[in-house]
Amino acid sequence: MASRQTYYVTTPIYYVNDRPHIGHAYTTLACDVLARFKRLDGFDVRFLTGTDEHGQKVEKSAEAAGKDPQAFTDEMSGNFRHLAEAMNFSYDDFIRTTEARHISSCQAIWQKLADNDEIYLGSYSGWYAVRDEAFYGEDELTKTADGLRLAPSGAPVEWVEEPSYFFRLSNWAERLLAFYEANPDFILPDSRRNEVVSFVKGGLKDLSVSRTSFRWGVPVPNDPDHIMYVWLDALTNYITALGYPDTDAALFQAFWPADLHMVGKDILRFHAVYWPAFLMAAGIAPPKRVFAHGWWTNEGQKISKSLGNIIDPFLLVDRYGLDQTRYFLLREVPFGNDGDFSHRAMLQRVNADLANDFGNLAQRTLSLIQQNCAGQVPTPGPFGSDDAALIARAVGLLDSLRGEVDRQQFHLALTRIWEVVSAANRYIDEQAPWMLKKTDRARMETVLYVLAEVIRRLAILVSPVMPGAAARLLDQLAIPPERRDFARLGADPTAELASGQALPKPEPLFPRLRETEGPGA
Ligand code: MSP
């Protein structure tokens, strides 16, 4: 038997200095949708997430909380697992960088880089931003009125002078550029790709990859005064989780190189420049793609702890519903762009797209079947041209969604689905099955069958984004759980729905939200 195609998707691992916020939820949600989509499409999927627990930033936060760093990270890492439960994320592995498997993996990649003469001992003097865990050149900084220096991210920097190992990043610029050239889809969206290419064309300096002024991290092999730079440590998680350094391990063989590292735009450079250089220097293939998504603002304002306008994903789920939140985040903003969260926009999406368009379509169809077909899947007669046209649109959806999802264009995938929802709503209005019941019952059954079949397809296709609502809808159509994957979306409209099958009483899918519901209510 031919082995199944594989798909490996990763989230960034999250710093445990902070509680989960909308940014974390957003990155992982995008990966979750991809993972679910690929599983339903027959792929053997590996979906990795986890927490980034080393480095000065976490050490300082533990200190501020008056806790031992390990106890602190144990506690904080748990919050990200809770987020995954609250958001219905279907990860296969959750990695923590303080785990033994990861520490030995980091030391192994370091050793490999050292053996390949890619690392040398020197000393670093320059600027460092703990908040970004990044080194900056003087030319990248801006000075505030009171003489404070800030990184481009707005993070304050401090002067660091200490012995340090360096990675020979300067040797990799040409090879990175050749790699980007040969793999035009390695960095998406294209605008981000151009930024990275011009950064690399500007020349790369060797990168400091160890620190000696604090202790919370992975000791450098044979020189434990040095702690590995937290980004080298963190990036390595993507291969640790496949069994590195055992590159013969079944997981490594099956899933490396990763199909996609999903990241926010702020951490693209680490993933698209440093990481492929580290990997190539260690003799390991680089990943196939890095996608950098945009940032959310809150009611038009930049989100920050000091402004106190952090959006708590647990609260969103409580107030608007889980599937509603998942839908909104991926539908509202073209994936890759920045976007604004607002209560109004959320209300509008839930009421217009979910309650009115999709919810009503399902509710109207299922109620008509309940009332006029004795609560059983109707029996269709021959399909006319209007029936065939609607069915053809629903059948054609899978291919167009594959195209959109393979380029991480989730908003377009949802738009395509809603085009068919609208077409189905037009069809029900034009065919008026409630009238046919008096004049032509056979035709009414055909129309209701076509609608039920189209809704079945829509439910399966929307299930990666709204797994809960889709499952409830498929329950209402009495589709068995093992018949809810994309293999059930072939061209034959009569292959899956069983005429005569009894259906449960229909339940509304998406309640309308009232103006007053949500934050501030
Ligand atoms: N630990 C590093 C990643 C290491 S990966 C090898 C890190 N962690 S983080 O917790 O700070 O980052 C989390 C993710 O959240 C990033 O992808 C970041 O872009 C994203 N976001 C943080 N704030 C955000 C918004 N306001 N909006 C959208 N995403 C944002 O970086």
XYZ file of C-alpha atoms and ligand atoms in Angstrom:
552
model
C 0.000 0.000 0.000
C 1.333 3.446 -0.891
C 2.153 5.417 2.251
C -0.024 8.435 2.964
C 1.163 11.955 2.279
C 2.399 13.657 5.404
C 1.964 17.190 6.691
C 3.918 18.768 9.546
C 2.722 22.113 10.880
C 4.108 23.985 13.877
C 3.179 26.996 15.984
C 5.831 29.171 17.569
C 6.478 28.006 21.102
C 5.118 30.618 23.452
C 7.074 32.495 26.088
C 5.805 31.592 29.509
C 6.394 35.045 30.954
C 2.859 36.015 30.043
C -0.675 34.692 30.103
C -2.122 33.564 26.764
C -3.658 36.376 24.709
C -5.372 36.745 21.349
C -2.051 36.629 19.466
C -1.250 33.169 20.798
C -4.773 31.965 20.138
C -4.648 33.316 16.587
C -1.370 31.679 15.548
C -2.379 28.307 16.936
C -5.888 28.551 15.498
C -4.496 28.961 11.986
C -2.355 25.852 12.493
C -5.281 23.937 13.944
C -7.408 24.682 10.899
C -4.625 23.539 8.596
C -4.086 20.369 10.609
C -7.790 19.524 10.626
C -8.159 20.299 6.924
C -5.221 18.087 5.976
C -6.386 15.219 8.208
C -9.828 15.308 6.592
C -8.083 15.367 3.221
C -6.334 12.079 3.990
C -2.914 13.341 5.091
C -0.933 11.889 7.948
C -0.635 15.074 10.033
C 1.683 16.113 12.829
C 0.704 19.335 14.592
C 3.159 20.674 17.148
C 2.806 23.441 19.699
C 4.400 24.157 23.054
C 6.155 26.627 25.322
C 9.475 28.489 25.212
C 10.728 28.400 28.765
C 14.366 29.461 28.833
C 16.182 32.782 28.575
C 16.579 36.009 30.438
C 13.026 37.194 29.926
C 11.511 34.127 31.570
C 14.205 34.117 34.265
C 13.343 37.722 35.122
C 9.602 37.050 35.172
C 10.118 34.105 37.536
C 12.223 36.309 39.762
C 9.587 39.036 39.742
C 6.975 36.437 40.713
C 9.272 35.295 43.528
C 9.386 31.790 42.107
C 12.010 29.269 41.150
C 12.159 29.320 37.312
C 11.221 25.664 36.925
C 8.207 25.938 39.238
C 7.230 29.163 37.477
C 7.440 27.655 33.989
C 5.560 24.508 35.086
C 2.707 26.685 36.207
C 2.721 29.104 33.264
C 3.065 26.396 30.631
C -0.156 24.895 31.967
C -2.034 28.057 30.909
C -1.186 27.359 27.286
C -2.495 23.815 27.555
C -5.706 25.214 28.980
C -5.939 27.609 26.058
C -5.604 24.683 23.681
C -8.511 22.937 25.410
C -10.655 26.056 25.500
C -10.063 26.679 21.778
C -10.446 23.021 20.732
C -6.910 22.820 19.286
C -6.070 19.364 17.984
C -2.309 19.305 18.531
C -0.419 16.004 18.416
C 2.484 17.025 20.634
C 3.088 19.787 23.161
C 6.770 20.490 23.678
C 8.361 22.310 26.593
C 11.928 23.487 26.154
C 12.793 22.465 29.718
C 12.156 18.804 28.890
C 15.136 16.423 28.831
C 14.425 15.426 25.212
C 14.864 19.032 24.179
C 17.991 19.782 26.176
C 19.805 16.840 24.614
C 18.556 17.825 21.161
C 19.893 21.392 21.602
C 23.252 20.123 22.743
C 23.380 17.757 19.772
C 22.722 20.483 17.197
C 25.281 22.693 18.915
C 27.849 19.895 18.748
C 27.095 19.364 15.083
C 27.585 23.081 14.349
C 30.813 23.078 16.342
C 32.081 19.951 14.537
C 31.306 21.636 11.216
C 33.337 24.673 12.297
C 30.249 26.891 12.158
C 30.753 28.160 15.721
C 33.742 29.991 17.247
C 34.507 31.647 20.579
C 34.746 35.435 20.741
C 33.202 38.199 22.786
C 30.059 40.227 22.250
C 29.682 43.864 22.954
C 26.497 45.485 21.780
C 22.798 46.012 22.404
C 20.327 43.407 23.575
C 16.569 43.638 24.095
C 15.407 41.169 26.706
C 11.773 41.603 25.685
C 12.563 40.462 22.123
C 15.471 38.220 23.189
C 17.339 39.794 20.275
C 20.623 41.560 19.525
C 20.486 44.883 17.694
C 23.004 47.034 15.863
C 23.363 50.700 16.866
C 21.960 51.712 13.449
C 18.673 49.870 14.127
C 17.896 51.796 17.320
C 15.986 54.995 17.933
C 16.585 57.334 20.871
C 13.774 58.697 23.005
C 13.733 62.271 24.347
C 15.132 61.039 27.670
C 18.020 59.272 25.950
C 16.603 55.750 26.157
C 17.446 53.503 23.187
C 14.636 51.439 21.683
C 14.647 48.509 19.275
C 12.402 48.739 16.181
C 9.805 46.723 18.136
C 9.742 49.430 20.819
C 11.555 47.213 23.326
C 14.216 48.915 25.464
C 17.772 47.661 24.901
C 20.666 47.230 27.288
C 24.400 47.202 26.668
C 25.944 43.739 26.906
C 29.641 42.889 27.010
C 30.600 39.293 27.596
C 32.444 36.277 26.203
C 30.245 34.624 23.605
C 30.237 31.948 20.959
C 29.329 33.096 17.470
C 27.636 31.326 14.616
C 29.183 32.117 11.213
C 25.988 33.603 9.846
C 27.953 35.962 7.580
C 28.988 32.935 5.502
C 25.377 32.032 4.765
C 23.959 35.088 3.008
C 24.617 33.856 -0.531
C 23.321 30.383 0.191
C 20.204 31.776 1.848
C 19.507 34.008 -1.134
C 19.969 31.055 -3.481
C 17.601 29.058 -1.296
C 14.909 31.785 -1.390
C 15.362 32.041 -5.144
C 14.942 28.305 -5.652
C 11.945 28.166 -3.290
C 9.780 31.162 -4.117
C 7.050 30.045 -1.695
C 9.395 29.518 1.246
C 8.306 32.828 2.771
C 4.696 33.957 2.479
C 3.097 36.448 2.044
C 5.237 37.823 -0.796
C 5.595 41.252 0.834
C 7.273 39.596 3.807
C 9.487 37.586 1.508
C 10.745 40.785 -0.103
C 11.576 42.249 3.310
C 13.614 39.207 4.247
C 15.427 39.112 0.917
C 16.458 42.752 1.215
C 17.559 42.212 4.808
C 19.829 39.351 3.744
C 21.080 41.281 0.705
C 22.113 44.015 3.113
C 24.699 41.577 4.493
C 24.665 39.348 7.565
C 26.892 39.585 10.610
C 27.957 36.591 12.657
C 25.386 35.882 15.345
C 26.084 35.657 19.044
C 24.708 32.268 20.136
C 25.684 32.041 23.785
C 25.373 34.182 26.895
C 27.369 34.116 30.108
C 25.550 36.673 32.252
C 22.637 34.503 33.402
C 22.006 30.787 33.985
C 18.465 29.863 32.882
C 18.964 27.868 29.710
C 20.763 24.977 28.037
C 24.485 24.781 28.901
C 26.860 24.754 25.936
C 28.468 21.305 25.574
C 31.986 21.293 27.072
C 31.731 24.906 28.204
C 28.910 25.140 30.739
C 29.740 28.743 31.692
C 27.923 29.536 28.471
C 24.162 29.235 28.072
C 22.844 28.715 24.550
C 21.108 31.735 22.999
C 17.418 31.238 23.652
C 16.466 31.502 19.960
C 18.839 28.699 18.948
C 17.361 26.685 21.807
C 13.761 27.573 20.881
C 13.983 27.007 17.126
C 15.448 23.568 17.700
C 12.121 22.484 19.245
C 10.777 21.813 15.759
C 13.202 18.929 15.272
C 13.389 17.789 18.906
C 9.728 16.897 18.623
C 10.530 14.504 15.760
C 13.256 12.725 17.702
C 16.368 14.737 16.764
C 19.296 13.942 17.032
C 18.058 10.542 15.875
C 17.445 11.512 12.262
C 16.611 7.875 11.489
C 13.689 8.049 13.919
C 10.389 7.217 12.255
C 8.893 10.622 13.013
C 11.907 12.491 11.679
C 11.928 10.442 8.495
C 8.212 10.885 7.971
C 7.801 14.561 8.832
C 11.017 16.507 8.287
C 11.338 18.956 6.567
C 8.323 20.673 8.101
C 5.636 21.737 5.663
C 4.902 24.927 7.523
C 6.146 27.005 10.419
C 3.376 29.472 11.208
C 4.664 32.641 12.889
C 3.706 36.235 13.577
C 5.428 38.923 11.503
C 7.577 39.978 14.472
C 9.453 36.689 14.560
C 9.895 36.098 10.853
C 13.603 36.926 10.754
C 14.418 34.234 13.291
C 12.513 31.643 11.273
C 13.370 32.658 7.735
C 17.026 33.673 8.179
C 18.614 32.192 11.296
C 16.756 28.876 11.339
C 17.451 27.752 7.745
C 21.076 28.863 8.197
C 21.443 26.833 11.419
C 19.868 23.828 9.750
C 21.911 23.954 6.561
C 25.056 24.440 8.636
C 24.145 21.327 10.644
C 23.500 19.368 7.438
C 19.719 19.288 7.903
C 17.184 20.292 5.237
C 15.394 23.612 5.870
C 11.594 23.695 6.283
C 9.370 24.087 3.239
C 7.562 27.227 4.287
C 7.361 29.993 6.858
C 4.135 32.015 6.843
C 4.112 35.323 8.729
C 0.674 36.524 9.776
C -0.226 40.038 10.889
C -1.099 41.515 14.255
C -4.407 42.333 15.913
C -5.238 45.679 17.379
C -8.090 46.176 19.857
C -10.779 48.684 18.822
C -8.128 50.487 16.774
C -5.428 50.530 19.460
C -2.158 48.659 19.645
C -2.500 45.879 22.210
C -0.170 46.185 25.158
C 0.038 45.215 28.775
C 0.676 48.807 29.795
C -2.488 50.020 28.028
C -4.379 47.224 29.761
C -6.216 46.298 26.561
C -5.019 42.712 26.181
C -7.716 40.536 24.595
C -8.204 37.399 26.650
C -9.161 34.496 24.383
C -10.892 32.666 27.256
C -13.260 35.632 27.599
C -13.944 35.759 23.857
C -14.986 32.134 23.907
C -17.213 32.701 26.921
C -18.905 35.745 25.455
C -19.274 34.946 21.781
C -18.966 31.162 21.641
C -16.069 28.977 20.552
C -16.915 28.371 16.914
C -18.009 31.972 16.533
C -14.636 33.182 17.811
C -12.724 30.768 15.578
C -14.765 31.863 12.564
C -14.392 35.562 13.266
C -10.613 35.456 13.689
C -10.072 33.762 10.352
C -12.818 35.466 8.352
C -12.511 39.072 9.441
C -8.987 39.825 8.233
C -7.156 38.701 5.089
C -4.673 36.233 6.540
C -1.253 37.856 6.508
C -2.565 41.403 7.093
C -2.954 43.243 10.368
C -6.506 43.438 11.641
C -8.663 45.143 14.185
C -10.763 43.407 16.782
C -13.967 45.160 17.692
C -17.142 44.148 19.439
C -19.203 45.568 16.555
C -17.327 43.598 13.929
C -17.729 40.413 15.944
C -21.458 40.996 16.373
C -21.857 41.741 12.698
C -20.037 38.574 11.580
C -21.859 36.304 13.976
C -25.293 37.674 13.180
C -24.908 38.132 9.422
C -22.695 35.242 8.330
C -23.452 32.637 10.971
C -26.955 33.222 12.333
C -28.567 34.623 9.158
C -26.775 33.095 6.217
C -25.564 29.694 7.311
C -27.689 29.055 10.382
C -30.963 29.967 8.677
C -30.187 27.913 5.610
C -29.721 24.843 7.781
C -32.634 25.618 10.050
C -35.083 26.302 7.225
C -34.108 23.172 5.333
C -34.126 20.859 8.327
C -37.438 22.218 9.640
C -39.105 21.782 6.248
C -37.840 18.205 6.125
C -39.042 17.622 9.656
C -42.520 18.968 8.915
C -43.076 17.714 5.392
C -41.023 14.560 4.981
C -41.931 12.855 8.248
C -38.523 13.799 9.618
C -36.714 11.559 7.120
C -34.112 12.269 4.462
C -36.268 12.933 1.362
C -36.134 10.838 -1.790
C -34.995 12.838 -4.826
C -36.453 12.474 -8.304
C -34.431 13.379 -11.412
C -32.294 16.520 -10.987
C -33.124 19.548 -13.143
C -30.637 22.140 -14.311
C -31.022 24.385 -11.239
C -30.466 21.401 -8.948
C -27.451 20.249 -10.926
C -25.969 23.754 -10.974
C -26.123 24.127 -7.194
C -24.758 20.629 -6.630
C -21.917 21.302 -9.074
C -20.926 24.413 -7.119
C -20.853 22.454 -3.890
C -18.867 19.640 -5.503
C -16.374 22.112 -6.957
C -15.715 23.719 -3.571
C -13.216 21.178 -2.300
C -10.711 21.866 -5.042
C -10.902 25.611 -4.670
C -10.527 25.324 -0.893
C -7.459 23.143 -1.286
C -5.912 25.929 -3.344
C -6.711 28.622 -0.774
C -5.733 26.571 2.257
C -2.438 25.520 0.680
C -1.507 29.213 0.537
C -2.952 29.873 4.011
C -5.676 32.141 2.573
C -8.257 31.170 5.180
C -10.432 34.243 4.633
C -10.720 33.351 0.930
C -11.529 29.728 1.725
C -14.361 30.942 3.958
C -15.504 33.411 1.308
C -15.730 30.562 -1.219
C -17.825 28.518 1.214
C -20.154 31.450 1.837
C -20.632 31.971 -1.907
C -22.204 28.524 -1.979
C -24.193 29.306 1.186
C -25.625 32.336 -0.654
C -26.318 30.299 -3.769
C -28.185 27.763 -1.633
C -30.187 30.541 0.021
C -31.137 31.887 -3.425
C -32.073 28.384 -4.518
C -34.391 27.795 -1.577
C -36.081 31.164 -2.189
C -36.506 30.492 -5.901
C -37.647 26.902 -5.543
C -39.927 27.748 -2.604
C -40.329 24.176 -1.354
C -43.014 25.391 1.098
C -45.190 26.115 -1.967
C -44.306 22.864 -3.704
C -45.724 20.882 -0.860
C -49.187 21.811 -2.122
C -48.547 21.411 -5.846
C -45.777 18.874 -6.426
C -44.610 16.806 -3.487
C -42.136 14.817 -5.546
C -40.449 18.022 -6.650
C -40.453 19.312 -3.070
C -38.612 16.186 -1.980
C -36.024 16.695 -4.710
C -35.433 20.312 -3.698
C -35.127 19.454 -0.003
C -32.816 16.580 -0.832
C -30.562 18.877 -2.880
C -30.458 21.343 0.006
C -29.687 18.656 2.578
C -26.914 17.319 0.372
C -25.403 20.775 -0.146
C -25.583 21.458 3.591
C -23.856 18.134 4.277
C -20.986 19.195 2.038
C -20.819 22.671 3.535
C -20.743 21.249 7.053
C -17.836 18.944 6.239
C -15.913 21.734 4.528
C -16.429 24.228 7.309
C -15.562 21.712 10.032
C -11.838 22.584 10.223
C -12.812 26.121 11.248
C -15.946 25.312 13.285
C -15.590 21.706 14.400
C -18.310 21.910 17.057
C -21.058 23.489 14.960
C -20.205 21.309 11.965
C -20.481 18.163 14.072
C -23.861 19.239 15.433
C -25.104 19.903 11.933
C -23.846 16.559 10.655
C -25.551 14.893 13.639
C -28.780 16.537 12.511
C -28.289 14.977 9.087
C -27.557 11.599 10.747
C -24.152 11.376 9.066
C -22.069 8.823 10.997
C -18.817 10.196 12.460
C -16.679 8.017 10.206
C -18.262 9.516 7.092
C -17.323 13.132 7.655
C -14.037 13.424 5.790
C -13.259 14.828 2.352
C -13.387 11.387 0.760
C -17.186 11.749 1.161
C -17.286 14.720 -1.187
C -17.101 12.957 -4.546
C -19.164 13.979 -7.572
C -22.171 11.693 -6.891
C -24.798 13.652 -4.914
C -26.601 10.484 -3.827
C -23.651 8.522 -2.462
C -23.838 9.598 1.176
C -27.277 10.800 2.275
C -29.599 7.864 2.843
C -33.174 8.606 1.721
C -35.638 7.432 4.333
C -33.123 7.811 7.152
C -34.812 9.287 10.230
C -33.422 12.655 11.346
C -33.394 14.154 14.838
C -35.359 17.273 15.628
C -33.514 20.321 14.226
C -31.780 22.666 16.672
C -30.616 26.194 15.831
C -26.855 26.290 15.220
C -25.867 29.880 15.940
C -28.015 32.000 18.238
C -28.180 35.686 17.309
C -26.119 37.930 19.546
C -27.820 40.974 20.988
C -26.144 44.394 20.753
C -25.480 44.359 24.464
C -23.778 40.993 24.493
C -20.024 40.934 24.745
C -17.437 43.164 26.421
C -18.888 45.883 28.557
C -22.282 44.164 28.665
N 8.985 32.336 22.056
C 8.945 33.059 20.836
C 8.762 32.122 19.659
C 9.764 31.028 19.537
S 9.417 29.985 18.211
C 10.734 29.033 18.017
C 7.818 34.064 20.870
N 6.862 33.853 21.752
S 5.636 34.825 22.007
O 4.843 34.201 23.026
O 6.057 36.146 22.272
O 4.912 34.917 20.631
C 3.849 34.506 20.266
C 3.218 34.633 18.926
O 2.131 35.503 19.174
C 4.042 35.245 17.801
O 3.786 34.547 16.612
C 3.490 36.656 17.735
O 3.522 37.170 16.440
C 2.063 36.453 18.151
N 1.462 37.688 18.624
C 1.749 38.408 19.740
N 0.921 39.499 19.796
C 0.101 39.493 18.718
C -0.995 40.263 18.284
N -1.400 41.370 18.904
N -1.664 39.848 17.175
C -1.342 38.681 16.518
N -0.327 37.933 16.903
C 0.512 38.397 17.913
O 7.846 35.000 20.099
